[in-house]
Coordinates of N, CA and C in Angstrom, one line a residue:
A3 N 151.5 105.9 146.5 CA 152.6 106.6 147.0 C 153.7 105.5 147.0
K4 N 153.6 104.4 146.9 CA 155.1 103.4 146.9 C 155.5 103.4 145.4
K5 N 154.5 103.6 144.6 CA 154.9 103.6 143.1 C 155.5 105.4 142.7
T6 N 155.4 106.3 143.5 CA 155.9 107.5 143.4 C 157.2 107.4 143.7
A7 N 157.6 107.1 145.1 CA 158.6 106.6 145.6 C 159.6 105.9 145.0
E8 N 159.4 104.8 144.2 CA 160.2 104.1 143.3 C 160.6 104.6 142.0
V9 N 159.8 105.6 141.5 CA 160.1 106.5 140.4 C 161.1 107.3 140.8
S10 N 160.9 108.1 142.0 CA 162.2 109.1 142.5 C 163.2 108.4 142.7
Q11 N 163.1 107.3 143.4 CA 164.4 106.6 143.6 C 165.0 106.1 142.2
Q12 N 164.4 105.7 141.3 CA 165.1 105.4 140.1 C 165.5 106.6 139.3
A13 N 164.8 107.9 139.3 CA 165.4 109.0 138.8 C 166.6 109.5 139.4
F14 N 166.8 109.4 140.8 CA 168.1 109.8 141.6 C 169.1 108.9 141.3
H15 N 168.8 107.5 141.3 CA 169.9 106.8 141.1 C 170.7 107.1 139.5
A16 N 169.6 107.5 138.4 CA 169.8 107.7 137.0 C 170.6 109.0 137.0
A17 N 170.4 110.0 137.7 CA 171.0 111.3 137.8 C 172.5 111.1 138.4
R18 N 172.3 110.2 139.4 CA 173.9 109.7 140.3 C 174.9 109.3 139.3
E19 N 173.9 108.5 138.4 CA 175.2 107.5 137.6 C 175.7 108.4 136.7
T20 N 174.7 109.2 136.0 CA 175.2 110.2 134.6 C 176.2 111.3 135.4
N21 N 175.9 111.7 136.5 CA 177.0 112.5 137.0 C 178.5 111.9 137.3
Q22 N 178.5 110.9 138.0 CA 179.7 110.0 138.1 C 180.5 109.7 136.8
K23 N 179.5 109.2 135.9 CA 180.1 109.3 134.6 C 180.8 110.4 134.0
H24 N 179.7 111.5 133.9 CA 180.7 112.8 133.2 C 180.9 113.8 134.1
D25 N 181.2 113.8 135.4 CA 181.5 114.6 136.1 C 180.7 116.0 136.3
I26 N 179.5 116.1 136.3 CA 178.8 117.3 136.0 C 178.8 118.3 137.3
T27 N 179.0 117.9 138.7 CA 179.3 118.6 139.5 C 180.6 119.0 139.4
G28 N 181.4 118.5 139.1 CA 182.8 118.8 139.3 C 182.9 119.9 138.2
K29 N 182.5 119.8 137.0 CA 182.8 120.9 136.0 C 181.9 122.0 136.5
I30 N 180.6 122.0 137.1 CA 180.1 123.2 137.7 C 180.7 123.9 138.9
G31 N 181.5 123.0 139.6 CA 182.1 123.8 140.5 C 183.5 124.5 140.3
Q32 N 184.4 123.9 138.8 CA 185.1 124.3 138.5 C 185.0 125.6 137.8
G33 N 183.7 125.7 137.1 CA 183.3 127.0 136.6 C 183.1 128.1 137.4
A34 N 182.5 127.7 138.2 CA 182.2 128.6 139.6 C 183.6 129.1 140.2
S35 N 184.4 128.2 140.5 CA 185.9 128.9 140.8 C 186.8 129.6 139.9
T36 N 186.8 129.4 138.7 CA 187.2 130.0 137.2 C 186.6 131.4 137.7
A37 N 185.2 131.5 137.5 CA 184.6 132.7 137.5 C 185.0 133.6 138.8
F38 N 185.0 133.1 139.8 CA 185.5 133.7 141.2 C 186.7 134.4 140.8
H39 N 187.6 133.5 140.5 CA 189.5 134.1 140.4 C 189.3 135.1 139.4
R40 N 188.9 134.8 138.1 CA 188.9 136.0 137.0 C 188.4 137.2 137.7
T41 N 187.5 137.2 138.2 CA 186.6 138.4 138.7 C 187.7 139.2 139.9
K42 N 188.2 138.1 140.7 CA 189.3 138.8 141.8 C 190.3 139.6 141.0
D43 N 190.8 138.5 140.0 CA 192.3 139.2 139.2 C 191.8 140.7 138.3
F44 N 190.5 140.7 138.0 CA 190.2 141.9 137.5 C 189.8 143.2 138.1
E45 N 189.5 142.8 139.5 CA 189.5 143.9 140.5 C 190.7 144.4 140.8
Q46 N 191.4 143.2 140.9 CA 193.2 143.5 141.3 C 193.7 144.6 140.5
R47 N 193.4 144.3 139.0 CA 194.2 145.0 138.0 C 193.6 146.3 137.9
H48 N 192.4 146.4 137.9 CA 191.6 147.8 137.7 C 191.1 148.5 139.0
Q49 N 191.1 147.9 140.2 CA 190.7 148.7 141.2 C 189.3 149.3 141.1
I50 N 188.6 148.7 140.5 CA 187.0 149.1 140.5 C 186.6 149.6 141.9
G51 N 186.6 148.8 142.8 CA 186.1 149.2 144.3 C 186.6 150.3 144.5
A52 N 188.0 150.5 144.7 CA 188.7 151.6 145.5 C 188.1 153.1 144.4
K53 N 188.2 152.8 143.2 CA 187.8 154.1 142.5 C 186.6 154.3 142.7
T54 N 185.5 153.6 142.8 CA 184.3 154.0 143.1 C 184.0 154.5 144.5
A55 N 184.9 154.0 145.4 CA 184.9 154.6 146.9 C 185.5 156.0 146.6
D56 N 186.5 156.3 146.1 CA 187.3 157.5 146.0 C 186.3 158.6 145.0
A57 N 185.6 158.3 144.3 CA 184.7 158.9 143.3 C 183.8 159.5 144.3
T58 N 182.9 158.3 145.1 CA 181.9 158.8 146.1 C 182.4 159.9 147.1
R59 N 183.5 159.5 147.9 CA 184.2 160.8 148.7 C 184.3 161.9 148.1
S60 N 184.7 162.1 147.0 CA 185.1 163.3 146.2 C 183.8 164.0 146.2
A61 N 182.7 163.4 145.4 CA 181.4 163.9 145.4 C 180.7 164.5 146.6
F62 N 180.8 163.5 147.7 CA 180.4 164.2 148.9 C 181.0 165.4 149.5
Q63 N 182.1 165.2 149.3 CA 183.1 166.4 149.9 C 182.8 167.4 149.1
A64 N 182.6 167.6 147.5 CA 182.4 168.8 146.8 C 180.9 169.2 147.2
A65 N 179.9 168.3 147.6 CA 178.5 168.7 147.8 C 178.5 169.6 149.4
R66 N 179.3 168.9 150.2 CA 179.6 169.5 151.5 C 180.1 170.8 151.4
E67 N 181.5 171.2 150.5 CA 181.9 172.4 150.5 C 180.9 173.6 149.9
T68 N 180.4 173.0 148.8 CA 179.2 173.7 148.2 C 178.1 174.1 149.1
N69 N 177.6 173.3 149.9 CA 176.7 173.7 150.8 C 177.3 174.7 151.9
A70 N 178.3 174.5 152.5 CA 179.1 175.5 153.5 C 179.3 177.0 152.7
K71 N 179.8 176.8 151.7 CA 179.9 178.1 150.8 C 178.4 179.0 150.5
H72 N 177.6 178.1 150.1 CA 176.3 178.8 149.6 C 175.1 178.5 150.5
D73 N 175.2 177.7 152.0 CA 174.1 177.6 152.6 C 173.0 177.1 152.1
L74 N 173.1 176.1 151.3 CA 171.8 175.6 150.6 C 170.8 174.9 151.3
T75 N 171.5 174.1 152.4 CA 170.3 173.5 153.4 C 169.8 174.4 154.0
G76 N 170.4 175.3 154.8 CA 169.9 176.7 155.5 C 168.8 177.4 154.7
K77 N 169.1 177.5 153.3 CA 168.2 178.4 152.6 C 166.8 177.5 152.3
A78 N 167.0 176.2 152.0 CA 166.0 175.5 151.8 C 165.2 175.2 153.0
G79 N 165.6 175.1 154.1 CA 164.9 175.0 155.2 C 164.2 176.4 155.6
R80 N 164.8 177.4 155.4 CA 164.2 178.7 155.7 C 163.3 178.8 154.6
G81 N 163.1 178.3 153.2 CA 162.5 178.8 152.4 C 161.3 177.9 152.4
A82 N 161.4 176.6 153.1 CA 160.4 175.7 153.4 C 159.1 176.1 154.7
S83 N 160.3 176.9 155.6 CA 159.4 177.4 156.8 C 158.6 178.3 156.3
A84 N 158.9 179.3 155.6 CA 158.5 180.7 155.2 C 157.3 180.0 154.4
A85 N 157.2 178.9 153.5 CA 156.1 178.5 152.7 C 154.9 177.9 153.7
A86 N 155.8 177.4 154.7 CA 154.7 176.5 155.5 C 153.9 177.7 156.2
S87 N 154.7 178.6 156.9 CA 153.8 180.0 157.5 C 153.1 180.5 156.5
G88 N 153.2 180.9 155.5 CA 152.2 181.6 154.3 C 151.0 180.7 154.3
V89 N 151.3 179.2 154.2 CA 150.2 178.3 153.9 C 149.2 178.2 154.9
A90 N 150.1 178.3 156.4 CA 149.0 178.4 157.7 C 148.4 179.6 157.7
R91 N 148.9 180.7 157.5 CA 148.3 182.2 157.6 C 147.0 182.1 156.4
G92 N 147.2 181.4 155.3 CA 146.1 181.3 154.4 C 145.0 180.3 154.7
F93 N 145.4 179.2 155.3 CA 144.4 178.4 155.7 C 143.5 178.9 157.1
H94 N 144.5 179.5 157.8 CA 143.7 180.7 159.0 C 142.8 181.7 158.6
A95 N 143.2 182.3 157.2 CA 142.5 183.0 156.7 C 141.0 182.6 156.1
V96 N 141.2 181.3 155.5 CA 139.9 180.8 154.8 C 139.1 180.4 156.3
R97 N 139.5 179.8 157.1 CA 138.9 179.4 158.2 C 137.9 180.5 158.9
E98 N 138.8 181.7 159.2 CA 138.1 182.9 159.5 C 136.9 183.5 158.5
A99 N 137.2 183.4 157.0 CA 136.2 183.8 156.3 C 135.0 182.9 156.5
A100 N 135.1 181.4 156.7 CA 134.3 180.5 156.5 C 133.2 180.7 158.0
S101 N 134.0 180.9 159.1 CA 133.4 181.3 160.3 C 132.4 182.5 160.3
Q102 N 132.7 183.3 159.6 CA 131.8 184.4 159.3 C 130.7 184.4 158.3
R103 N 130.7 183.1 157.6 CA 129.4 183.2 156.6 C 128.0 182.7 157.5
P104 N 127.2 183.4 156.8 CA 126.0 183.2 157.3 C 125.8 181.8 157.6
Q105 N 124.9 181.3 158.3 CA 124.3 180.1 158.7 C 123.0 179.8 158.1
G106 N 122.6 178.7 157.6 CA 121.1 178.6 157.1 C 120.2 178.7 158.3
A107 N 118.8 178.3 157.9 CA 117.7 178.4 158.7 C 117.9 177.2 159.8
A108 N 118.6 176.0 159.2 CA 118.5 175.0 160.2 C 119.7 174.9 161.0
G109 N 120.9 175.9 160.8 CA 122.1 176.0 161.7 C 123.2 175.7 160.9
G110 N 122.7 175.3 159.7 CA 124.0 175.0 158.7 C 123.9 175.2 157.4
S111 N 124.7 174.8 156.4 CA 124.5 175.3 155.2 C 124.7 174.4 154.3
N112 N 123.8 174.2 153.3 CA 123.7 173.1 152.2 C 124.4 173.8 151.0
P113 N 125.4 173.2 150.5 CA 126.1 173.7 149.2 C 125.2 173.2 147.9
F114 N 124.4 172.7 148.3 CA 123.7 172.1 147.0 C 122.3 172.7 147.0
G115 N 122.1 173.7 147.9 CA 120.6 173.9 147.7 C 120.6 175.3 146.9
A116 N 119.6 176.1 147.0 CA 119.5 177.1 146.2 C 120.3 178.4 146.9
P117 N 120.8 179.0 146.0 CA 121.8 180.5 146.7 C 120.7 181.2 147.5
T118 N 121.4 181.7 148.5 CA 120.6 182.8 149.4 C 121.3 183.8 149.4
A119 N 120.8 185.1 149.6 CA 121.4 186.3 149.6 C 122.3 186.4 151.0
P120 N 123.3 187.0 150.9 CA 124.1 186.9 152.3 C 123.6 188.2 153.2
Q121 N 123.7 187.6 154.4 CA 123.0 188.3 155.4 C 124.0 189.7 156.2
H122 N 124.9 189.5 155.3 CA 126.0 190.8 155.8 C 126.9 190.8 154.6
S123 N 128.1 192.0 154.7 CA 128.7 192.3 153.7 C 129.7 191.3 153.6
A124 N 130.2 191.1 152.2 CA 130.8 190.1 151.9 C 132.5 190.6 151.9
P125 N 133.7 190.2 152.4 CA 135.0 190.7 152.4 C 135.4 191.1 151.1
Q126 N 136.2 192.1 151.4 CA 136.6 192.7 149.9 C 137.6 191.8 148.9
S127 N 137.9 190.8 149.6 CA 138.8 189.9 148.8 C 138.6 188.3 149.0
L128 N 138.5 187.6 148.1 CA 138.5 186.1 148.5 C 139.7 185.3 148.5
N129 N 140.5 186.0 148.3 CA 141.9 185.2 148.4 C 142.5 185.3 149.9
P130 N 142.7 184.2 150.2 CA 143.3 184.1 151.4 C 144.4 184.5 152.1
W131 N 145.3 184.5 150.7 CA 146.8 184.8 151.1 C 146.8 186.9 151.3
A132 N 145.8 187.0 150.4 CA 145.8 188.5 150.3 C 145.4 189.1 151.8
Q133 N 144.6 188.3 152.4 CA 144.0 189.0 153.6 C 145.1 188.4 154.6
A134 N 145.7 187.4 154.6 CA 146.7 186.9 155.6 C 148.2 187.4 155.5
A135 N 148.3 188.5 154.4 CA 149.7 189.5 154.3 C 149.6 190.2 155.3
A136 N 148.5 190.7 155.8 CA 148.3 191.8 156.8 C 147.6 191.2 158.0
P137 N 148.0 190.4 158.7 CA 147.4 189.7 160.0 C 146.8 191.0 161.0
A138 N 146.1 190.8 161.8 CA 145.5 191.9 162.7 C 146.7 191.8 163.8
G139 N 147.1 193.1 164.0 CA 148.1 193.4 164.9 C 149.6 193.7 164.3
H140 N 149.7 193.5 162.8 CA 150.8 194.0 162.3 C 150.9 195.1 161.5
N141 N 149.3 195.5 161.2 CA 149.1 196.8 160.4 C 149.8 196.7 159.1
G142 N 149.7 195.7 158.3 CA 150.4 195.7 157.1 C 151.9 195.6 156.8
V143 N 152.4 195.6 158.2 CA 154.0 195.4 158.2 C 154.4 194.1 158.0
M144 N 155.3 193.6 157.3 CA 155.8 192.0 157.0 C 157.0 192.2 158.3
D145 N 156.9 190.7 158.7 CA 157.7 190.5 160.0 C 159.2 190.7 159.1
Q146 N 160.1 191.0 160.1 CA 161.5 191.4 160.1 C 162.3 190.2 159.1
R147 N 161.8 188.9 159.4 CA 162.5 187.8 158.7 C 162.1 187.7 157.3
A148 N 161.0 188.4 156.8 CA 160.3 188.2 155.6 C 161.3 189.5 154.8
Q149 N 161.2 190.5 155.5 CA 161.8 191.7 155.1 C 163.4 191.4 154.7
A150 N 164.1 190.9 155.6 CA 165.4 190.4 155.5 C 165.7 189.5 154.2
M151 N 164.7 188.5 154.1 CA 164.9 187.8 152.9 C 164.7 188.0 151.7
Q152 N 163.9 189.4 151.6 CA 163.4 190.1 150.7 C 164.9 190.9 150.1
Q153 N 165.3 191.5 151.2 CA 166.6 192.1 150.7 C 167.6 191.6 150.2
R154 N 168.0 190.3 150.7 CA 169.0 189.5 150.5 C 168.9 188.9 148.9
A155 N 167.6 188.5 148.8 CA 167.3 188.4 147.3 C 167.5 189.2 146.4
A156 N 167.0 190.7 146.7 CA 167.4 191.6 146.0 C 168.7 192.0 145.8
Q157 N 169.6 191.8 146.7 CA 171.2 192.2 146.4 C 171.8 190.9 145.8
K158 N 171.2 190.1 145.4 CA 171.8 188.9 144.7 C 171.3 189.1 143.2
V159 N 170.6 189.7 142.9 CA 170.0 190.2 141.7 C 170.8 191.2 141.0

């Protein structure tokens, strides 16, 4: 440990003497100062920061005006809501179809076992969205929001 301390002290003194002789830290500081001042002068001449801020503001304003004119966020929200509602109805139909499946002798079903003949008639369609399109109580009539959406889409074409 003593030897390491002596070597470290010698290296420090050698570096200090070299720095005093050649002014290394002064030159590094001068270079950093020059770079700072040149960058500041370039910014003042070309106004990069101000131009970037103006362009960002203009793009944001144009996006806001486009959204106000065409109601893009509202349409996206309503589309996502309608899609989620359709998916939920589809999952509900799948769950209903699964609950009507016959259970095996042990009270469950084995998907890897030998196929067995169904004990009741199979549904007309295995497409859950086809069944969900006309849920019970609607008598096959789409709700008013879906009709209005289809009418607006037809008018734009």
